[in-house]
PDB file of C-alpha atoms in Angstrom:
ATOM      1  CA  ALA A   1     -82.499  77.711  29.675  1.00 57.00           C
ATOM      2  CA  ALA A   2     -84.144  78.846  25.691  1.00 59.00           C
ATOM      3  CA  THR A   3     -83.081  82.150  24.504  1.00 56.00           C
ATOM      4  CA  PRO A   4     -85.590  84.582  25.315  1.00 56.00           C
ATOM      5  CA  THR A   5     -88.111  85.226  22.422  1.00 55.00           C
ATOM      6  CA  PRO A   6     -89.270  89.206  22.834  1.00 57.00           C
ATOM      7  CA  PRO A   7     -92.447  89.827  20.790  1.00 55.00           C
ATOM      8  CA  ALA A   8     -92.181  90.688  17.241  1.00 55.00           C
ATOM      9  CA  ARG A   9     -92.589  94.247  16.144  1.00 53.00           C
ATOM     10  CA  THR A  10     -95.650  94.887  13.624  1.00 49.00           C
ATOM     11  CA  THR A  11     -95.515  96.903  10.546  1.00 47.00           C
ATOM     12  CA  GLY A  12     -97.744  99.852   9.525  1.00 47.00           C
ATOM     13  CA  ALA A  13    -100.101  97.370   8.072  1.00 56.00           C
ATOM     14  CA  GLY A  14    -100.335  95.532  11.473  1.00 65.00           C
ATOM     15  CA  LEU A  15     -98.363  92.481  10.348  1.00 75.00           C
ATOM     16  CA  PRO A  16     -95.417  90.761  12.209  1.00 79.00           C
ATOM     17  CA  SER A  17     -92.346  92.196  11.413  1.00 89.00           C
ATOM     18  CA  PHE A  18     -90.946  88.389   9.883  1.00 92.00           C
ATOM     19  CA  ALA A  19     -87.595  90.021   9.611  1.00 93.00           C
ATOM     20  CA  ASP A  20     -87.108  90.230  12.879  1.00 94.00           C
ATOM     21  CA  ILE A  21     -88.437  86.912  13.845  1.00 94.00           C
ATOM     22  CA  ALA A  22     -85.990  85.367  11.030  1.00 94.00           C
ATOM     23  CA  GLU A  23     -83.082  87.122  12.477  1.00 94.00           C
ATOM     24  CA  ARG A  24     -83.860  86.115  16.016  1.00 94.00           C
ATOM     25  CA  VAL A  25     -84.680  82.158  15.117  1.00 95.00           C
ATOM     26  CA  MET A  26     -81.947  81.599  12.271  1.00 95.00           C
ATOM     27  CA  PRO A  27     -79.076  81.113  14.349  1.00 95.00           C
ATOM     28  CA  ALA A  28     -80.433  78.203  16.093  1.00 96.00           C
ATOM     29  CA  VAL A  29     -81.138  76.730  12.949  1.00 96.00           C
ATOM     30  CA  VAL A  30     -78.761  74.032  11.851  1.00 95.00           C
ATOM     31  CA  SER A  31     -78.092  71.942   8.243  1.00 94.00           C
ATOM     32  CA  ILE A  32     -77.878  68.110   9.007  1.00 94.00           C
ATOM     33  CA  ARG A  33     -75.585  66.199   6.055  1.00 91.00           C
ATOM     34  CA  SER A  34     -76.269  62.465   6.982  1.00 87.00           C
ATOM     35  CA  THR A  35     -74.285  59.771   4.859  1.00 83.00           C
ATOM     36  CA  ASP A  36     -75.404  56.341   4.534  1.00 77.00           C
ATOM     37  CA  ILE A  37     -73.989  52.800   2.919  1.00 66.00           C
ATOM     38  CA  ILE A  38     -76.677  51.619   0.077  1.00 65.00           C
ATOM     39  CA  PRO A  39     -76.524  48.422  -1.187  1.00 64.00           C
ATOM     40  CA  ALA A  40     -77.118  48.360  -5.006  1.00 57.00           C
ATOM     41  CA  SER A  41     -80.091  46.059  -4.381  1.00 57.00           C
ATOM     42  CA  GLU A  42     -81.899  48.821  -2.429  1.00 54.00           C
ATOM     43  CA  ARG A  43     -80.894  52.205  -4.417  1.00 49.00           C
ATOM     44  CA  ARG A  44     -83.965  53.616  -5.142  1.00 41.00           C
ATOM     45  CA  GLY A  45     -83.003  57.391  -5.224  1.00 37.00           C
ATOM     46  CA  GLY A  46     -82.991  57.765  -1.321  1.00 36.00           C
ATOM     47  CA  MET A  47     -86.371  59.581  -1.355  1.00 35.00           C
ATOM     48  CA  ASN A  48     -88.886  57.042  -0.583  1.00 37.00           C
ATOM     49  CA  ARG A  49     -86.837  54.825   1.789  1.00 39.00           C
ATOM     50  CA  PHE A  50     -89.087  56.104   4.467  1.00 42.00           C
ATOM     51  CA  PHE A  51     -92.632  57.236   2.813  1.00 43.00           C
ATOM     52  CA  GLY A  52     -92.572  53.949   0.660  1.00 43.00           C
ATOM     53  CA  ASP A  53     -92.892  53.592  -3.273  1.00 45.00           C
ATOM     54  CA  GLY A  54     -95.792  55.095  -4.553  1.00 47.00           C
ATOM     55  CA  SER A  55     -96.630  57.501  -1.754  1.00 51.00           C
ATOM     56  CA  PRO A  56     -98.533  60.905  -2.431  1.00 48.00           C
ATOM     57  CA  PHE A  57     -96.313  62.666   0.017  1.00 51.00           C
ATOM     58  CA  GLN A  58     -92.583  62.951   0.566  1.00 48.00           C
ATOM     59  CA  PRO A  59     -90.153  63.615   3.443  1.00 48.00           C
ATOM     60  CA  PHE A  60     -88.179  66.684   2.651  1.00 43.00           C
ATOM     61  CA  PHE A  61     -84.664  65.236   2.131  1.00 39.00           C
ATOM     62  CA  GLY A  62     -82.306  67.502   0.168  1.00 41.00           C
ATOM     63  CA  PRO A  63     -80.600  65.987  -3.377  1.00 39.00           C
ATOM     64  CA  ASP A  64     -78.928  63.197  -3.255  1.00 42.00           C
ATOM     65  CA  ARG A  65     -75.544  63.630  -4.613  1.00 40.00           C
ATOM     66  CA  ARG A  66     -73.706  60.256  -5.969  1.00 42.00           C
ATOM     67  CA  PRO A  67     -70.848  59.539  -6.795  1.00 44.00           C
ATOM     68  CA  SER A  68     -69.678  57.797 -10.248  1.00 42.00           C
ATOM     69  CA  GLY A  69     -69.331  54.251 -10.312  1.00 47.00           C
ATOM     70  CA  GLU A  70     -73.227  53.114 -10.284  1.00 48.00           C
ATOM     71  CA  GLU A  71     -71.771  49.057 -10.721  1.00 49.00           C
ATOM     72  CA  GLU A  72     -70.188  48.837  -7.819  1.00 52.00           C
ATOM     73  CA  GLU A  73     -71.539  47.096  -5.001  1.00 59.00           C
ATOM     74  CA  GLU A  74     -72.659  49.454  -2.754  1.00 60.00           C
ATOM     75  CA  GLN A  75     -71.728  53.608  -2.420  1.00 64.00           C
ATOM     76  CA  GLN A  76     -72.421  56.279  -0.215  1.00 65.00           C
ATOM     77  CA  GLN A  77     -75.236  58.469  -0.333  1.00 69.00           C
ATOM     78  CA  GLN A  78     -75.565  61.433   1.164  1.00 73.00           C
ATOM     79  CA  SER A  79     -79.007  62.917   2.048  1.00 77.00           C
ATOM     80  CA  GLY A  80     -79.629  66.693   3.855  1.00 81.00           C
ATOM     81  CA  GLY A  81     -81.870  68.065   6.241  1.00 91.00           C
ATOM     82  CA  THR A  82     -82.790  70.656   8.970  1.00 94.00           C
ATOM     83  CA  GLY A  83     -82.852  71.129  12.293  1.00 96.00           C
ATOM     84  CA  PHE A  84     -82.782  73.375  15.781  1.00 97.00           C
ATOM     85  CA  LEU A  85     -81.066  73.348  18.839  1.00 97.00           C
ATOM     86  CA  ILE A  86     -83.283  73.116  22.076  1.00 97.00           C
ATOM     87  CA  GLU A  87     -80.606  73.111  24.579  1.00 97.00           C
ATOM     88  CA  ALA A  88     -77.359  75.379  24.979  1.00 96.00           C
ATOM     89  CA  ASP A  89     -75.490  72.026  25.561  1.00 96.00           C
ATOM     90  CA  GLY A  90     -76.123  70.733  21.872  1.00 96.00           C
ATOM     91  CA  PHE A  91     -79.254  68.864  21.813  1.00 98.00           C
ATOM     92  CA  VAL A  92     -80.598  69.142  18.373  1.00 97.00           C
ATOM     93  CA  LEU A  93     -83.884  68.380  16.981  1.00 98.00           C
ATOM     94  CA  THR A  94     -84.981  66.739  13.370  1.00 96.00           C
ATOM     95  CA  ASN A  95     -86.998  64.292  11.678  1.00 95.00           C
ATOM     96  CA  ASN A  96     -86.125  60.675  12.130  1.00 94.00           C
ATOM     97  CA  HIS A  97     -86.224  59.944   8.154  1.00 92.00           C
ATOM     98  CA  VAL A  98     -83.473  62.802   8.133  1.00 92.00           C
ATOM     99  CA  ILE A  99     -80.923  60.318   9.703  1.00 92.00           C
ATOM    100  CA  ASP A 100     -82.282  57.068   9.353  1.00 90.00           C
ATOM    101  CA  GLY A 101     -80.095  54.622   8.739  1.00 84.00           C
ATOM    102  CA  ALA A 102     -77.135  56.626   8.506  1.00 88.00           C
ATOM    103  CA  GLU A 103     -73.448  56.007   8.862  1.00 88.00           C
ATOM    104  CA  LYS A 104     -72.586  59.463   9.841  1.00 92.00           C
ATOM    105  CA  VAL A 105     -74.421  62.762  10.898  1.00 94.00           C
ATOM    106  CA  GLU A 106     -72.764  66.312  10.495  1.00 94.00           C
ATOM    107  CA  VAL A 107     -74.596  69.329  12.046  1.00 95.00           C
ATOM    108  CA  THR A 108     -73.465  72.771  11.036  1.00 94.00           C
ATOM    109  CA  VAL A 109     -74.224  75.355  13.003  1.00 95.00           C
ATOM    110  CA  GLY A 110     -74.171  79.145  11.359  1.00 90.00           C
ATOM    111  CA  GLU A 111     -72.190  78.804   8.279  1.00 84.00           C
ATOM    112  CA  THR A 112     -69.100  77.696   9.173  1.00 86.00           C
ATOM    113  CA  GLU A 113     -68.948  75.382  12.221  1.00 92.00           C
ATOM    114  CA  VAL A 114     -69.639  72.039  11.574  1.00 94.00           C
ATOM    115  CA  TYR A 115     -70.082  69.448  14.544  1.00 96.00           C
ATOM    116  CA  LYS A 116     -70.200  65.550  14.551  1.00 96.00           C
ATOM    117  CA  ALA A 117     -73.290  64.693  15.789  1.00 96.00           C
ATOM    118  CA  LYS A 118     -74.247  61.584  17.990  1.00 96.00           C
ATOM    119  CA  VAL A 119     -78.192  60.149  17.060  1.00 95.00           C
ATOM    120  CA  VAL A 120     -79.344  59.930  20.781  1.00 96.00           C
ATOM    121  CA  GLY A 121     -82.643  58.725  20.517  1.00 95.00           C
ATOM    122  CA  ARG A 122     -85.045  57.912  17.647  1.00 95.00           C
ATOM    123  CA  ASP A 123     -89.005  57.549  17.436  1.00 93.00           C
ATOM    124  CA  PRO A 124     -90.095  56.490  13.800  1.00 93.00           C
ATOM    125  CA  ALA A 125     -93.754  56.128  15.048  1.00 90.00           C
ATOM    126  CA  THR A 126     -94.061  60.209  15.169  1.00 92.00           C
ATOM    127  CA  ASP A 127     -90.649  61.098  12.863  1.00 93.00           C
ATOM    128  CA  LEU A 128     -88.793  62.746  15.450  1.00 95.00           C
ATOM    129  CA  ALA A 129     -84.883  62.212  16.273  1.00 96.00           C
ATOM    130  CA  LEU A 130     -82.742  63.639  19.141  1.00 97.00           C
ATOM    131  CA  LEU A 131     -78.762  64.821  17.992  1.00 97.00           C
ATOM    132  CA  LYS A 132     -76.133  65.649  20.407  1.00 97.00           C
ATOM    133  CA  ILE A 133     -73.442  67.926  19.447  1.00 97.00           C
ATOM    134  CA  GLU A 134     -70.217  68.821  21.810  1.00 96.00           C
ATOM    135  CA  GLY A 135     -69.060  72.652  21.631  1.00 92.00           C
ATOM    136  CA  THR A 136     -66.886  74.914  23.618  1.00 92.00           C
ATOM    137  CA  LYS A 137     -69.121  77.382  24.269  1.00 93.00           C
ATOM    138  CA  PRO A 138     -73.570  77.574  24.794  1.00 96.00           C
ATOM    139  CA  PHE A 139     -75.179  77.155  21.832  1.00 97.00           C
ATOM    140  CA  PRO A 140     -78.027  79.665  20.820  1.00 96.00           C
ATOM    141  CA  THR A 141     -81.437  77.619  21.252  1.00 97.00           C
ATOM    142  CA  LEU A 142     -85.296  78.001  19.909  1.00 96.00           C
ATOM    143  CA  ALA A 143     -87.935  78.631  22.769  1.00 95.00           C
ATOM    144  CA  MET A 144     -90.957  75.684  22.197  1.00 96.00           C
ATOM    145  CA  GLY A 145     -94.226  77.077  22.036  1.00 96.00           C
ATOM    146  CA  ASP A 146     -97.920  75.629  22.799  1.00 96.00           C
ATOM    147  CA  SER A 147     -98.808  73.855  19.615  1.00 95.00           C
ATOM    148  CA  ASP A 148    -102.074  72.740  21.670  1.00 91.00           C
ATOM    149  CA  ARG A 149    -102.773  77.030  21.424  1.00 94.00           C
ATOM    150  CA  ILE A 150    -102.299  77.723  17.786  1.00 95.00           C
ATOM    151  CA  ARG A 151    -105.285  78.475  15.886  1.00 96.00           C
ATOM    152  CA  VAL A 152    -105.912  78.176  11.672  1.00 97.00           C
ATOM    153  CA  GLY A 153    -105.316  81.254   9.745  1.00 96.00           C
ATOM    154  CA  GLU A 154    -102.120  82.298  12.165  1.00 96.00           C
ATOM    155  CA  TRP A 155     -99.086  83.762  10.957  1.00 96.00           C
ATOM    156  CA  VAL A 156     -96.318  81.237  10.818  1.00 96.00           C
ATOM    157  CA  MET A 157     -92.740  80.927   9.066  1.00 95.00           C
ATOM    158  CA  ALA A 158     -90.990  77.679   8.127  1.00 94.00           C
ATOM    159  CA  ILE A 159     -87.091  78.102   7.625  1.00 93.00           C
ATOM    160  CA  GLY A 160     -84.599  75.114   6.505  1.00 90.00           C
ATOM    161  CA  ASP A 161     -82.261  74.208   3.898  1.00 87.00           C
ATOM    162  CA  PRO A 162     -84.591  73.743   0.623  1.00 78.00           C
ATOM    163  CA  LEU A 163     -82.591  72.087  -2.254  1.00 72.00           C
ATOM    164  CA  GLN A 164     -79.368  73.213  -0.348  1.00 74.00           C
ATOM    165  CA  PHE A 165     -80.296  76.486  -0.326  1.00 79.00           C
ATOM    166  CA  GLU A 166     -79.326  77.241   3.378  1.00 81.00           C
ATOM    167  CA  LYS A 167     -81.400  79.179   5.875  1.00 86.00           C
ATOM    168  CA  THR A 168     -84.579  79.906   3.203  1.00 90.00           C
ATOM    169  CA  VAL A 169     -87.415  81.377   5.080  1.00 93.00           C
ATOM    170  CA  THR A 170     -91.045  81.256   3.916  1.00 93.00           C
ATOM    171  CA  VAL A 171     -94.112  82.570   5.479  1.00 94.00           C
ATOM    172  CA  GLY A 172     -97.951  81.557   5.022  1.00 94.00           C
ATOM    173  CA  VAL A 173    -100.733  80.440   7.840  1.00 96.00           C
ATOM    174  CA  VAL A 174    -101.749  77.561   9.856  1.00 96.00           C
ATOM    175  CA  SER A 175    -104.117  75.824   7.212  1.00 95.00           C
ATOM    176  CA  GLY A 176    -105.574  73.556   9.754  1.00 94.00           C
ATOM    177  CA  LYS A 177    -104.907  70.791  12.645  1.00 93.00           C
ATOM    178  CA  GLY A 178    -105.562  67.142  13.903  1.00 87.00           C
ATOM    179  CA  ARG A 179    -104.329  66.131  10.173  1.00 88.00           C
ATOM    180  CA  ALA A 180    -104.077  62.375  10.073  1.00 82.00           C
ATOM    181  CA  PRO A 181    -102.968  62.286   6.051  1.00 78.00           C
ATOM    182  CA  ARG A 182    -101.393  58.360   6.838  1.00 77.00           C
ATOM    183  CA  LEU A 183     -97.824  59.311   5.638  1.00 78.00           C
ATOM    184  CA  SER A 184     -96.798  55.798   6.040  1.00 77.00           C
ATOM    185  CA  ALA A 185     -97.776  52.469   7.751  1.00 75.00           C
ATOM    186  CA  VAL A 186     -95.021  53.677  10.633  1.00 79.00           C
ATOM    187  CA  THR A 187     -96.504  57.154  11.429  1.00 79.00           C
ATOM    188  CA  SER A 188    -100.522  56.541  10.853  1.00 72.00           C
ATOM    189  CA  ASN A 189    -101.300  55.381  14.450  1.00 76.00           C
ATOM    190  CA  PHE A 190     -99.809  58.339  15.822  1.00 78.00           C
ATOM    191  CA  GLU A 191    -100.388  61.605  13.028  1.00 82.00           C
ATOM    192  CA  ASN A 192    -101.824  64.533  14.463  1.00 86.00           C
ATOM    193  CA  LEU A 193    -100.278  67.200  12.349  1.00 92.00           C
ATOM    194  CA  ILE A 194    -100.403  71.003  11.432  1.00 95.00           C
ATOM    195  CA  GLN A 195    -100.936  71.639   8.073  1.00 94.00           C
ATOM    196  CA  THR A 196     -99.470  74.752   6.400  1.00 94.00           C
ATOM    197  CA  ASP A 197     -99.222  76.589   3.114  1.00 92.00           C
ATOM    198  CA  ALA A 198     -95.891  77.816   4.210  1.00 90.00           C
ATOM    199  CA  ALA A 199     -94.015  76.941   1.268  1.00 85.00           C
ATOM    200  CA  ILE A 200     -91.521  73.935   1.782  1.00 81.00           C
ATOM    201  CA  ASN A 201     -89.602  71.740  -0.019  1.00 80.00           C
ATOM    202  CA  PHE A 202     -86.919  69.036  -0.212  1.00 79.00           C
ATOM    203  CA  GLY A 203     -84.283  69.401   2.567  1.00 81.00           C
ATOM    204  CA  ASN A 204     -86.681  71.196   5.010  1.00 86.00           C
ATOM    205  CA  SER A 205     -86.906  68.249   6.942  1.00 88.00           C
ATOM    206  CA  GLY A 206     -86.601  68.435  10.784  1.00 94.00           C
ATOM    207  CA  GLY A 207     -86.701  72.241  10.430  1.00 95.00           C
ATOM    208  CA  PRO A 208     -88.629  74.721  12.624  1.00 96.00           C
ATOM    209  CA  LEU A 209     -92.372  75.880  12.490  1.00 96.00           C
ATOM    210  CA  VAL A 210     -92.277  79.201  14.260  1.00 97.00           C
ATOM    211  CA  ASN A 211     -95.159  81.674  15.676  1.00 96.00           C
ATOM    212  CA  VAL A 212     -95.005  85.567  15.646  1.00 94.00           C
ATOM    213  CA  ALA A 213     -93.095  85.150  19.102  1.00 94.00           C
ATOM    214  CA  GLY A 214     -90.274  83.051  16.969  1.00 95.00           C
ATOM    215  CA  GLU A 215     -91.233  80.095  19.170  1.00 97.00           C
ATOM    216  CA  VAL A 216     -91.182  76.575  17.853  1.00 97.00           C
ATOM    217  CA  ILE A 217     -94.689  75.164  17.022  1.00 97.00           C
ATOM    218  CA  GLY A 218     -93.958  72.305  14.753  1.00 97.00           C
ATOM    219  CA  ILE A 219     -91.203  70.405  13.026  1.00 96.00           C
ATOM    220  CA  ASN A 220     -91.867  70.183   9.103  1.00 94.00           C
ATOM    221  CA  THR A 221     -92.017  66.506   8.332  1.00 90.00           C
ATOM    222  CA  ALA A 222     -93.560  65.933   4.596  1.00 85.00           C
ATOM    223  CA  ILE A 223     -95.584  67.740   1.995  1.00 83.00           C
ATOM    224  CA  SER A 224     -98.155  66.794  -0.207  1.00 78.00           C
ATOM    225  CA  ARG A 225     -96.676  66.104  -3.943  1.00 72.00           C
ATOM    226  CA  MET A 226    -100.316  66.079  -5.415  1.00 72.00           C
ATOM    227  CA  ALA A 227    -101.062  69.719  -4.473  1.00 65.00           C
ATOM    228  CA  GLN A 228     -99.280  73.235  -4.031  1.00 77.00           C
ATOM    229  CA  ASN A 229     -98.276  74.305  -0.714  1.00 79.00           C
ATOM    230  CA  ILE A 230     -99.605  71.477   1.321  1.00 87.00           C
ATOM    231  CA  GLY A 231     -97.214  70.656   4.327  1.00 89.00           C
ATOM    232  CA  PHE A 232     -97.314  69.062   7.332  1.00 92.00           C
ATOM    233  CA  ALA A 233     -95.578  69.470  10.713  1.00 94.00           C
ATOM    234  CA  VAL A 234     -95.363  67.488  13.960  1.00 95.00           C
ATOM    235  CA  PRO A 235     -96.655  69.593  16.656  1.00 95.00           C
ATOM    236  CA  ILE A 236     -93.976  70.870  19.509  1.00 96.00           C
ATOM    237  CA  ASN A 237     -96.164  69.294  21.950  1.00 94.00           C
ATOM    238  CA  ILE A 238     -95.611  65.915  20.691  1.00 92.00           C
ATOM    239  CA  ALA A 239     -91.799  66.694  20.964  1.00 93.00           C
ATOM    240  CA  ARG A 240     -91.753  68.026  24.178  1.00 93.00           C
ATOM    241  CA  ARG A 241     -93.282  64.957  25.817  1.00 89.00           C
ATOM    242  CA  LEU A 242     -90.929  62.880  24.193  1.00 92.00           C
ATOM    243  CA  VAL A 243     -87.889  64.503  24.699  1.00 95.00           C
ATOM    244  CA  PRO A 244     -87.131  63.143  27.886  1.00 93.00           C
ATOM    245  CA  GLN A 245     -87.675  59.500  26.731  1.00 93.00           C
ATOM    246  CA  LEU A 246     -85.347  60.539  23.517  1.00 95.00           C
ATOM    247  CA  LYS A 247     -82.710  61.639  25.910  1.00 96.00           C
ATOM    248  CA  GLU A 248     -82.563  58.060  27.250  1.00 93.00           C
ATOM    249  CA  GLY A 249     -82.279  56.602  23.912  1.00 92.00           C
ATOM    250  CA  LYS A 250     -85.926  55.055  23.543  1.00 88.00           C
ATOM    251  CA  VAL A 251     -89.375  55.444  23.512  1.00 90.00           C
ATOM    252  CA  VAL A 252     -92.124  53.285  25.162  1.00 90.00           C
ATOM    253  CA  ARG A 253     -95.924  53.570  25.224  1.00 89.00           C
ATOM    254  CA  GLY A 254     -98.599  52.629  27.200  1.00 90.00           C
ATOM    255  CA  PHE A 255    -101.167  50.868  25.012  1.00 91.00           C
ATOM    256  CA  LEU A 256    -104.947  49.106  25.978  1.00 94.00           C
ATOM    257  CA  GLY A 257    -105.007  46.477  23.095  1.00 94.00           C
ATOM    258  CA  ILE A 258    -108.217  47.748  21.935  1.00 94.00           C
ATOM    259  CA  GLN A 259    -109.216  48.637  18.055  1.00 94.00           C
ATOM    260  CA  ILE A 260    -111.527  51.723  17.682  1.00 94.00           C
ATOM    261  CA  GLY A 261    -113.143  53.969  15.610  1.00 91.00           C
ATOM    262  CA  PRO A 262    -115.181  57.133  15.479  1.00 91.00           C
ATOM    263  CA  ILE A 263    -118.518  57.693  16.018  1.00 93.00           C
ATOM    264  CA  GLU A 264    -120.672  58.044  12.610  1.00 94.00           C
ATOM    265  CA  PRO A 265    -124.130  59.605  12.515  1.00 94.00           C
ATOM    266  CA  GLU A 266    -125.642  55.785  12.197  1.00 94.00           C
ATOM    267  CA  VAL A 267    -123.534  54.691  15.116  1.00 93.00           C
ATOM    268  CA  GLN A 268    -124.814  57.524  17.407  1.00 94.00           C
ATOM    269  CA  GLU A 269    -128.696  56.449  16.395  1.00 94.00           C
ATOM    270  CA  SER A 270    -128.265  52.711  16.862  1.00 93.00           C
ATOM    271  CA  LEU A 271    -126.560  53.213  20.060  1.00 92.00           C
ATOM    272  CA  GLY A 272    -128.544  55.750  21.548  1.00 94.00           C
ATOM    273  CA  LEU A 273    -125.742  58.557  21.796  1.00 93.00           C
ATOM    274  CA  LYS A 274    -126.572  62.063  22.828  1.00 93.00           C
ATOM    275  CA  SER A 275    -123.493  63.196  20.798  1.00 93.00           C
ATOM    276  CA  ARG A 276    -120.891  61.981  18.596  1.00 95.00           C
ATOM    277  CA  GLU A 277    -117.910  62.346  20.849  1.00 95.00           C
ATOM    278  CA  GLY A 278    -115.804  59.944  22.347  1.00 95.00           C
ATOM    279  CA  ALA A 279    -113.913  56.736  20.496  1.00 95.00           C
ATOM    280  CA  LEU A 280    -116.098  53.502  19.988  1.00 95.00           C
ATOM    281  CA  VAL A 281    -114.786  50.484  20.723  1.00 96.00           C
ATOM    282  CA  GLN A 282    -114.750  48.258  17.680  1.00 95.00           C
ATOM    283  CA  SER A 283    -113.220  45.102  19.350  1.00 95.00           C
ATOM    284  CA  VAL A 284    -111.005  44.016  22.440  1.00 96.00           C
ATOM    285  CA  GLU A 285    -107.934  42.375  22.419  1.00 95.00           C
ATOM    286  CA  LYS A 286    -107.980  38.902  24.780  1.00 95.00           C
ATOM    287  CA  GLY A 287    -105.904  39.132  27.906  1.00 94.00           C
ATOM    288  CA  MET A 288    -105.317  42.744  26.889  1.00 94.00           C
ATOM    289  CA  PRO A 289    -105.149  45.536  29.598  1.00 94.00           C
ATOM    290  CA  ALA A 290    -108.421  46.985  28.253  1.00 95.00           C
ATOM    291  CA  GLU A 291    -109.926  43.010  28.539  1.00 95.00           C
ATOM    292  CA  LYS A 292    -108.620  43.000  32.141  1.00 94.00           C
ATOM    293  CA  ALA A 293    -110.308  46.513  32.971  1.00 93.00           C
ATOM    294  CA  GLY A 294    -113.946  45.017  31.404  1.00 95.00           C
ATOM    295  CA  LEU A 295    -114.029  47.134  28.476  1.00 95.00           C
ATOM    296  CA  ARG A 296    -116.470  45.253  26.010  1.00 95.00           C
ATOM    297  CA  HIS A 297    -117.260  45.825  22.009  1.00 94.00           C
ATOM    298  CA  GLU A 298    -119.519  48.997  21.426  1.00 94.00           C
ATOM    299  CA  ASP A 299    -118.138  50.524  24.291  1.00 95.00           C
ATOM    300  CA  VAL A 300    -118.048  54.345  24.017  1.00 96.00           C
ATOM    301  CA  ILE A 301    -114.894  56.033  25.828  1.00 96.00           C
ATOM    302  CA  VAL A 302    -115.611  59.700  27.053  1.00 95.00           C
ATOM    303  CA  ARG A 303    -112.914  60.378  29.381  1.00 95.00           C
ATOM    304  CA  VAL A 304    -109.434  59.159  30.847  1.00 95.00           C
ATOM    305  CA  ASP A 305    -108.670  60.286  34.215  1.00 95.00           C
ATOM    306  CA  GLN A 306    -109.926  63.777  33.661  1.00 92.00           C
ATOM    307  CA  THR A 307    -109.119  64.616  30.330  1.00 92.00           C
ATOM    308  CA  PRO A 308    -112.372  64.361  28.171  1.00 94.00           C
ATOM    309  CA  VAL A 309    -112.026  62.122  24.945  1.00 95.00           C
ATOM    310  CA  ARG A 310    -113.987  63.743  21.743  1.00 92.00           C
ATOM    311  CA  ASN A 311    -112.489  61.806  19.503  1.00 90.00           C
ATOM    312  CA  ASN A 312    -109.882  58.712  18.727  1.00 90.00           C
ATOM    313  CA  ARG A 313    -107.111  61.374  18.676  1.00 86.00           C
ATOM    314  CA  ASP A 314    -107.491  62.258  22.128  1.00 89.00           C
ATOM    315  CA  LEU A 315    -107.250  58.659  23.237  1.00 92.00           C
ATOM    316  CA  ILE A 316    -104.238  57.425  21.462  1.00 89.00           C
ATOM    317  CA  ASP A 317    -102.785  60.864  22.678  1.00 86.00           C
ATOM    318  CA  TYR A 318    -103.440  60.340  25.946  1.00 88.00           C
ATOM    319  CA  VAL A 319    -102.734  56.310  26.680  1.00 91.00           C
ATOM    320  CA  SER A 320     -99.693  56.412  24.386  1.00 87.00           C
ATOM    321  CA  GLY A 321     -98.478  59.249  26.624  1.00 83.00           C
ATOM    322  CA  ARG A 322     -98.431  57.025  29.502  1.00 87.00           C
ATOM    323  CA  ARG A 323     -95.715  54.642  30.748  1.00 86.00           C
ATOM    324  CA  PRO A 324     -96.666  50.786  30.384  1.00 90.00           C
ATOM    325  CA  GLY A 325     -97.698  50.124  33.601  1.00 90.00           C
ATOM    326  CA  THR A 326     -99.623  53.264  34.683  1.00 91.00           C
ATOM    327  CA  LYS A 327    -103.072  52.777  36.020  1.00 92.00           C
ATOM    328  CA  VAL A 328    -105.696  55.222  34.536  1.00 92.00           C
TER     329      VAL A 328
END
């Protein structure tokens, strides 16, 4: 069970006591060091292997520590990130890009306890990974909050290892919800990110974004290098749904076999729709589940089971969250 998180005290000005929040959360935040073997032909500085050259976004890797011998065919490259314990028996949640391709992963709990970590499961589409460490006693854990209930403007705290300054705390607010900044081709179909202005930098990858109750509401994932203090976090509810599959070592998703688009004002007018809510079916692939169910071009999907579909994201999240073979 997660460590209980009592409500934070407030200061005389009515603000939460950020020091109390940090004190409760810090023990369950871990440092992650990954070591990979990089062939000389692929050596590109380590930062853009996930996001691609020229991307306006950057993951929060720590700075590379390169050994001498640049002429060698291959070399070890180390990068750093952050994670947090979600179960007392040693399950750690972090970003996939922190450990992607790593030959060795180490997790530091507290200041001195270093553990060799096993990568249990990865999901590149949401940039999540689940690690496992083994200890002789229960580990401290963080409670998961409800990212669906967060509001723009509420206080949040980010904790991580920016630029190898371990356990750095920064505070800001939720700047936006439901962001899809197209961080990479791998994640673009599943992005539904929290935007925050809590200062985050290289090394914060995989660290928790917590609310004033000390509950995790997001996993810090990327920053915009074209702006100041525009960062993005994967909502914790996405991770909560995927953890059981990550424990099994593989994430599988349901799909319909359609291309969808937003309902723009001209589409609403041409189709005589009462509102712009829903997902517009732009095309249907032959032989796929949607065609077998009778969906056609220019259909508008407004509900799946008892879940309203207000936009494309609602449809993608619901369908991808179902196991293949499920009837809806």
